[in-house]
XYZ file of C-alpha atoms in Angstrom:
514
model
C -41.957 11.776 36.543
C -42.923 8.893 34.223
C -41.100 5.635 34.792
C -38.111 5.114 32.547
C -38.538 1.883 30.614
C -35.208 1.707 28.808
C -32.846 4.676 29.329
C -30.055 3.931 26.864
C -27.615 6.110 28.785
C -27.938 3.783 31.777
C -29.097 0.399 30.504
C -26.373 -2.027 29.347
C -27.015 -1.758 25.605
C -23.580 -1.102 24.038
C -21.207 -4.119 24.193
C -17.617 -3.112 24.911
C -14.276 -4.819 25.564
C -12.176 -3.599 28.483
C -8.387 -3.426 28.462
C -8.238 -6.598 30.563
C -10.112 -8.295 27.656
C -13.347 -9.023 29.502
C -16.557 -7.933 27.779
C -19.784 -6.468 29.056
C -22.464 -4.004 27.985
C -22.798 -0.407 29.187
C -25.097 2.531 28.551
C -23.968 5.566 26.569
C -23.127 7.443 29.773
C -20.962 4.700 31.254
C -19.194 4.128 27.940
C -17.934 7.726 28.120
C -17.163 7.552 31.837
C -15.011 4.431 31.357
C -13.654 5.233 27.890
C -10.048 5.314 29.144
C -10.467 1.767 30.514
C -12.128 0.376 27.375
C -10.142 -1.078 24.511
C -12.864 -0.975 21.841
C -16.549 -1.362 21.124
C -17.680 -4.982 20.794
C -20.911 -4.494 18.870
C -21.526 -7.598 16.752
C -23.147 -5.536 13.981
C -20.544 -3.421 12.129
C -23.136 -0.911 10.763
C -24.406 -0.308 14.294
C -20.810 0.060 15.532
C -20.146 2.633 12.816
C -23.249 4.580 13.848
C -22.419 4.295 17.566
C -18.908 5.673 16.978
C -20.373 8.719 15.244
C -22.724 9.360 18.164
C -19.960 8.884 20.726
C -17.582 11.149 18.802
C -20.228 13.874 18.711
C -20.866 13.598 22.461
C -17.076 13.672 22.974
C -16.941 16.986 21.121
C -19.712 18.342 23.350
C -18.233 17.341 26.717
C -14.692 18.481 25.861
C -15.604 21.797 24.232
C -14.026 20.695 20.966
C -17.256 21.575 19.163
C -16.608 25.309 19.647
C -16.868 26.891 16.160
C -14.970 29.951 17.404
C -11.794 27.915 17.975
C -9.060 28.356 15.422
C -7.571 25.226 13.888
C -4.438 25.694 15.996
C -6.363 26.118 19.245
C -8.476 23.063 18.435
C -5.411 20.893 17.738
C -3.688 22.111 20.915
C -6.748 21.380 23.032
C -7.118 17.861 21.630
C -3.382 17.194 22.025
C -3.541 18.244 25.683
C -6.458 15.877 26.343
C -4.559 12.991 24.761
C -1.410 13.725 26.784
C -3.364 13.342 30.035
C -5.464 10.228 29.298
C -7.285 10.037 32.614
C -10.645 9.868 30.889
C -13.411 12.385 30.416
C -14.464 14.487 33.360
C -17.312 12.773 35.170
C -19.060 16.080 35.899
C -19.042 17.094 32.235
C -20.365 13.675 31.202
C -23.211 13.717 33.730
C -24.085 17.342 32.968
C -24.468 16.535 29.292
C -26.533 13.354 29.637
C -28.776 14.878 32.293
C -29.978 17.510 29.802
C -31.666 15.177 27.322
C -34.027 12.226 27.027
C -32.277 8.906 26.303
C -35.185 6.582 27.071
C -35.876 4.285 24.116
C -39.598 4.247 24.970
C -40.287 7.732 26.321
C -43.862 8.740 25.506
C -42.949 12.232 24.228
C -39.369 12.011 22.918
C -38.258 8.389 22.513
C -34.567 8.271 21.654
C -34.016 8.659 17.882
C -37.715 8.028 17.211
C -40.898 9.907 16.352
C -43.961 9.122 18.533
C -46.266 10.804 15.970
C -45.922 7.739 13.707
C -48.515 5.927 15.813
C -51.097 8.360 14.377
C -49.499 9.271 11.034
C -49.002 5.670 9.820
C -51.965 3.344 9.348
C -49.866 0.182 9.461
C -46.896 -1.053 11.416
C -43.912 -2.371 9.512
C -43.464 -5.216 11.977
C -40.547 -6.532 13.986
C -39.077 -8.525 11.082
C -38.819 -5.354 8.990
C -36.840 -3.725 11.780
C -34.307 -6.544 12.096
C -31.714 -6.716 9.333
C -31.312 -10.313 8.205
C -34.828 -11.480 9.034
C -37.150 -12.292 6.117
C -40.297 -10.179 6.127
C -43.486 -9.961 4.103
C -43.613 -12.567 1.338
C -39.862 -13.090 1.215
C -38.718 -16.694 1.537
C -36.991 -17.749 4.759
C -33.877 -19.351 3.283
C -31.488 -18.883 6.190
C -33.754 -17.786 9.025
C -36.606 -19.411 10.968
C -38.477 -16.101 11.270
C -41.744 -15.347 9.470
C -44.425 -12.673 9.758
C -46.936 -15.359 10.709
C -45.091 -15.830 14.004
C -43.077 -12.646 14.742
C -40.607 -13.105 17.585
C -39.819 -10.157 19.872
C -36.350 -8.663 20.015
C -34.362 -7.684 23.135
C -34.350 -3.916 23.494
C -30.587 -3.562 23.291
C -30.560 -5.328 19.915
C -33.512 -3.210 18.792
C -31.344 -0.141 19.443
C -28.604 -1.559 17.199
C -31.045 -2.106 14.336
C -32.605 1.312 14.909
C -29.172 2.893 14.448
C -28.602 0.834 11.312
C -31.885 2.000 9.777
C -31.043 5.646 10.402
C -27.616 5.392 8.797
C -27.962 2.551 6.247
C -31.725 2.390 5.647
C -33.245 1.400 2.310
C -34.644 3.650 -0.389
C -37.980 3.092 -2.096
C -41.396 2.008 -0.916
C -42.067 2.139 2.809
C -45.089 2.439 5.097
C -47.320 5.313 4.096
C -47.085 8.360 6.369
C -49.618 11.172 6.308
C -48.394 14.642 7.278
C -50.589 17.756 7.009
C -53.081 15.899 4.822
C -50.421 14.665 2.392
C -49.555 10.960 2.281
C -46.265 9.592 0.961
C -44.723 6.130 0.957
C -41.291 6.667 -0.558
C -38.097 6.923 1.474
C -34.635 8.049 0.516
C -31.565 5.973 1.290
C -29.683 6.429 4.540
C -26.618 8.709 4.390
C -24.160 5.811 4.729
C -25.957 3.240 2.607
C -23.579 0.906 0.751
C -20.446 2.500 2.201
C -17.446 1.471 4.269
C -16.279 3.729 7.114
C -12.662 4.049 8.237
C -12.044 4.982 11.880
C -8.677 5.686 13.552
C -8.303 3.188 16.381
C -6.276 4.124 19.435
C -5.087 2.018 22.352
C -8.232 2.911 24.308
C -11.692 4.092 23.355
C -10.777 7.451 24.884
C -7.989 7.836 22.316
C -10.194 6.475 19.529
C -12.910 9.073 20.140
C -10.499 12.002 20.371
C -8.473 10.843 17.349
C -11.714 10.340 15.424
C -12.964 13.894 15.880
C -13.412 15.603 12.503
C -11.653 18.927 12.274
C -13.512 22.256 12.329
C -13.879 23.981 8.988
C -15.146 27.225 7.503
C -17.291 25.304 4.994
C -20.128 24.734 7.435
C -22.921 27.349 7.597
C -23.182 29.714 10.538
C -26.180 27.959 12.068
C -26.980 26.358 15.400
C -25.606 22.823 15.497
C -27.865 20.258 17.164
C -28.226 16.491 17.305
C -31.689 14.886 17.019
C -31.969 14.370 20.791
C -30.894 17.985 21.381
C -33.647 19.518 19.235
C -36.172 21.482 21.313
C -39.065 19.975 19.334
C -39.710 17.127 16.948
C -38.805 18.021 13.346
C -41.420 18.894 10.749
C -41.124 16.091 8.172
C -42.769 18.229 5.484
C -40.324 21.122 5.898
C -36.843 21.420 4.462
C -34.379 20.178 7.087
C -31.874 22.635 8.530
C -28.476 22.751 6.784
C -25.746 20.304 7.730
C -23.540 21.749 10.465
C -20.443 20.514 12.286
C -20.222 18.167 14.115
C -23.718 17.307 15.388
C -25.833 17.371 12.252
C -22.938 16.091 10.153
C -22.526 12.916 12.210
C -25.992 12.334 13.693
C -28.573 14.483 11.915
C -28.727 13.326 8.285
C -31.155 10.419 8.571
C -33.984 10.300 6.034
C -35.935 7.681 8.000
C -38.329 7.754 10.937
C -39.075 4.924 13.341
C -41.102 4.097 16.420
C -40.486 0.953 18.457
C -43.352 -0.859 20.222
C -42.130 -2.391 23.512
C -43.432 -4.987 25.906
C -44.911 -3.670 29.142
C -41.593 -3.953 30.979
C -39.543 -2.371 28.165
C -37.168 -5.313 27.905
C -38.262 -6.382 24.422
C -39.608 -4.863 21.217
C -42.591 -6.572 19.609
C -43.181 -4.397 16.550
C -42.187 -1.118 14.924
C -43.242 1.668 12.610
C -40.679 2.374 9.878
C -41.208 5.088 7.297
C -39.722 8.229 5.779
C -38.472 11.039 7.980
C -37.823 13.662 5.315
C -38.136 13.827 1.551
C -35.054 16.057 1.295
C -31.666 14.357 1.342
C -28.797 16.146 3.076
C -25.617 15.475 1.078
C -22.337 16.098 2.847
C -18.758 14.828 2.785
C -18.740 12.314 5.606
C -15.354 12.508 7.383
C -14.930 8.713 7.656
C -15.471 7.764 3.996
C -13.077 7.527 1.061
C -14.474 9.591 -1.809
C -13.832 9.233 -5.522
C -13.480 12.588 -7.254
C -15.046 13.278 -10.635
C -13.282 16.336 -12.029
C -15.318 16.579 -15.227
C -16.067 20.305 -15.749
C -19.723 19.642 -16.543
C -20.270 17.753 -13.308
C -21.969 19.944 -10.635
C -19.748 20.644 -7.638
C -22.224 18.873 -5.331
C -21.871 15.641 -7.336
C -18.101 15.488 -7.751
C -17.492 13.524 -4.562
C -18.877 9.992 -4.460
C -18.203 7.639 -1.528
C -16.379 4.418 -2.302
C -18.851 1.543 -2.107
C -18.492 -1.223 0.438
C -17.320 -4.509 -1.054
C -17.098 -7.576 1.162
C -14.734 -9.176 -1.363
C -12.204 -6.346 -1.130
C -9.588 -6.570 1.631
C -8.814 -3.481 3.687
C -5.119 -3.327 2.747
C -6.127 -2.526 -0.843
C -7.371 0.858 0.398
C -4.327 1.785 2.481
C -2.835 4.162 -0.078
C -6.154 5.998 -0.262
C -5.968 6.478 3.526
C -2.319 7.441 3.847
C -1.726 9.683 0.820
C -2.540 13.356 1.178
C -3.412 13.801 -2.519
C -3.256 16.933 -4.629
C -5.315 18.790 -7.222
C -4.854 15.929 -9.714
C -5.944 13.160 -7.336
C -9.026 11.125 -8.148
C -9.365 9.820 -4.582
C -9.958 11.903 -1.448
C -8.982 10.283 1.837
C -11.367 10.586 4.821
C -11.215 14.069 6.301
C -10.674 12.678 9.794
C -7.239 11.418 8.677
C -5.962 14.870 7.734
C -5.320 15.943 11.354
C -3.752 12.759 12.722
C -0.264 14.218 12.454
C -1.236 16.541 15.305
C -1.591 13.582 17.671
C 1.113 12.720 20.232
C 3.955 10.692 18.740
C 3.391 7.575 20.872
C -0.257 7.460 19.808
C 0.548 7.904 16.120
C 3.039 5.045 16.298
C 0.353 2.678 17.580
C -2.619 3.989 15.604
C -4.546 1.379 13.619
C -7.525 1.688 11.283
C -10.880 0.000 11.854
C -13.209 -0.443 8.875
C -16.962 -1.022 9.190
C -18.700 -1.822 5.909
C -22.195 -2.761 4.785
C -22.221 -4.328 1.321
C -25.599 -3.218 -0.138
C -27.033 -1.915 -3.356
C -28.331 1.641 -3.487
C -31.949 0.690 -2.920
C -33.119 -2.324 -0.931
C -30.777 -5.307 -1.301
C -28.456 -6.122 1.601
C -25.594 -8.523 0.896
C -23.497 -8.660 4.073
C -21.715 -6.488 6.603
C -18.112 -6.810 7.646
C -15.339 -5.292 9.722
C -11.560 -5.246 9.328
C -8.527 -3.967 11.223
C -5.058 -2.923 10.066
C -1.827 -3.153 12.058
C -0.263 0.203 13.064
C 0.158 1.928 9.692
C 0.373 5.619 10.475
C 4.198 5.814 10.398
C 3.825 5.294 6.623
C 1.705 8.403 6.116
C 2.928 10.537 3.227
C 3.497 13.586 5.412
C 5.772 11.573 7.738
C 7.620 9.217 5.408
C 7.181 9.938 1.670
C 9.397 7.034 0.602
C 7.403 4.533 2.686
C 4.161 5.913 1.248
C 5.535 5.586 -2.290
C 6.568 1.995 -1.593
C 3.092 1.228 -0.288
C 1.527 2.661 -3.446
C 3.974 0.718 -5.624
C 3.127 -2.581 -3.913
C -0.624 -2.033 -3.862
C -0.656 -0.982 -7.543
C 1.430 -4.004 -8.533
C -0.941 -6.332 -6.678
C -3.959 -4.813 -8.441
C -2.286 -4.978 -11.867
C -1.300 -8.614 -11.450
C -4.716 -9.479 -10.036
C -6.361 -8.017 -13.147
C -3.860 -9.859 -15.347
C -4.626 -13.129 -13.563
C -8.327 -12.558 -14.277
C -7.608 -12.057 -17.977
C -5.260 -15.026 -18.286
C -7.518 -17.423 -16.368
C -10.568 -16.421 -18.430
C -8.630 -16.936 -21.639
C -7.327 -20.314 -20.496
C -10.764 -21.491 -19.395
C -12.263 -20.409 -22.709
C -9.553 -22.320 -24.600
C -10.616 -25.665 -23.136
C -14.376 -25.139 -22.843
C -15.512 -22.953 -25.774
C -16.143 -24.540 -29.184
C -14.200 -23.118 -32.149
C -15.650 -19.980 -33.695
C -18.039 -20.708 -36.558
C -16.484 -18.045 -38.732
C -12.868 -18.586 -39.621
C -10.722 -16.254 -37.589
C -13.691 -15.046 -35.543
C -13.284 -14.590 -31.803
C -14.835 -16.937 -29.291
C -17.823 -15.552 -27.441
C -17.017 -14.357 -23.922
C -18.581 -16.446 -21.149
C -21.775 -15.086 -19.618
C -20.687 -16.022 -16.104
C -17.329 -15.682 -14.415
C -15.372 -18.871 -15.261
C -14.664 -21.332 -12.474
C -10.903 -20.919 -12.827
C -11.244 -17.146 -12.462
C -13.507 -17.397 -9.410
C -11.163 -19.848 -7.719
C -8.092 -17.835 -8.709
C -9.505 -14.656 -7.159
C -10.366 -16.457 -3.930
C -6.826 -17.839 -3.681
C -4.759 -14.966 -5.076
C -5.873 -12.086 -2.859
C -5.103 -13.740 0.519
C -1.677 -14.708 -0.869
C -1.182 -11.193 -2.179
C -1.959 -9.695 1.230
C 0.805 -11.740 2.858
C 3.185 -10.728 0.075
C 2.162 -7.083 0.421
C 3.119 -6.866 4.098
C 6.356 -8.753 3.452
C 7.291 -6.317 0.670
C 6.762 -3.348 2.987
C 9.253 -4.909 5.415
C 11.751 -5.577 2.586
C 11.794 -2.479 0.354
C 14.603 -3.874 -1.838
C 12.459 -6.737 -3.234
C 10.816 -6.179 -6.650
C 7.055 -5.936 -6.155
C 5.811 -7.107 -9.555
C 7.943 -10.254 -9.528
C 6.602 -11.205 -6.088
C 2.963 -10.855 -7.127
C 3.623 -12.651 -10.434
C 4.919 -15.598 -8.393
C 1.685 -15.522 -6.366
C -0.369 -15.459 -9.566
C 1.561 -18.372 -11.101
C 1.230 -20.474 -7.949
C -2.482 -19.670 -7.823
C -3.075 -20.529 -11.464
C -1.240 -23.845 -11.199
C -3.197 -24.751 -8.071
C -6.650 -24.050 -9.518
C -5.918 -25.818 -12.821
C -4.240 -28.922 -11.341
C -7.482 -30.923 -10.771
C -8.520 -30.396 -14.408
C -5.196 -31.437 -15.931
C -5.884 -35.068 -15.077
C -9.309 -34.899 -16.734
C -8.779 -32.763 -19.847
C -6.076 -33.471 -22.381
C -5.585 -29.785 -23.305
C -5.562 -28.394 -19.782
C -1.820 -28.884 -19.249
C -0.960 -27.209 -22.545
C -3.259 -24.275 -21.816
C -1.860 -23.883 -18.304
C 1.736 -23.790 -19.564
C 0.792 -21.068 -22.060
C -1.011 -19.078 -19.365
C 1.969 -19.299 -17.010
C 4.272 -18.143 -19.780
C 2.021 -15.149 -20.397
C 2.190 -14.231 -16.713
C 5.978 -14.458 -16.725
C 6.204 -12.077 -19.696
C 4.717 -9.328 -17.506
C 7.273 -9.633 -14.693
C 9.480 -6.723 -15.748
C 6.798 -4.380 -17.111
């Protein structure tokens, strides 16, 4: 038996937080064995946490038998409910039996975990360690906020290399990559990762055990009748030139849609990674409705059915509470937003779990190709009692408050832009002609947005606790306070600023009762 350099099922590579609040790192196997004692994952990289949850949920389905396609929806719900009512953790024998079947070593010579050893011969050049690590400058890019450069590449601890490997598989860039030659044909273009530029919403229980069981996507008849395997379960390495097998539930849906291929180059002891190959894994994308994403629905009759669902893009400037109605409303045939599929079965959970259920969001703000802005995570308080199926009036109130906040936020944008233009733009050259709109977002508008939305969040939660208060009036008050605050420094410097501010406030007040 070859020596294991870095078996990810045993090595401490996944940071977690126990119920007693202390933190440590565990391997995949121990994470499942101690899931009932763990409060949550503690991965510092939200995209890697999102990917790790999908892997752990898939393994949960395997070891509990909840991946059985022959189960009816009722049998599946009953089985999951029974597991949640006896939260003593996953059976140790089932966990060990599953992990003992497959290779989890990050540097195995034949089947390195989530990698392709053939890249050492199919790629002429390595991408380098800085290309692997998100946030490091690589190539000719300037090192604005990082000391790293390709002239002096610094190795990466193997546990962190695993996190970035997961991020590449799920959120990897599209476009030019290292050339890979397969069967005499060379290509150097990669497709975007299946979760690129998205934000994932995960039900969060009181323990990781509850989180994984609550986060299981439901079985469905939509998936093809084909063998369902994860990448590490495949009997052989995939043929990158062939059409990938169809998406199946839950293995390929959650773990088998990567369009990238990678190979990590370790130090002799396997504790660090010094370089990496990064290239395309398949030229055929595998579209599917990911169960943790909010999708916008385009119902135009000329739009192909496969293109009618588009995931909502991650936006680091958008607070999580602004998406609550999209998570809690069931929707109907006229809806333009489809909530994550994993939320459709949460009413089958035990009552005490539903009452405490929160929502964890993991987002990666990117463009569709190569630019990465920032990643983020967010957490709601227990919100599931407001689900439409449980409490329609509470759900309606939530929609009313969220809609009012958005309307007033848009109005504040308009009013602040108009006010800024009134004191900074010269009169129109043509009598009666409109002033040209500013090319950049005005300072007052930027500052107003930064101040209004945190205020609006506090108001939003207060309105949910006091359903008799008028929502629009509350958010108008926030907008007026915000506008007065951001314009106050200018009033002392510009003789028209006070007059413009008074007019802007009056315009906001006129919209109170609309």
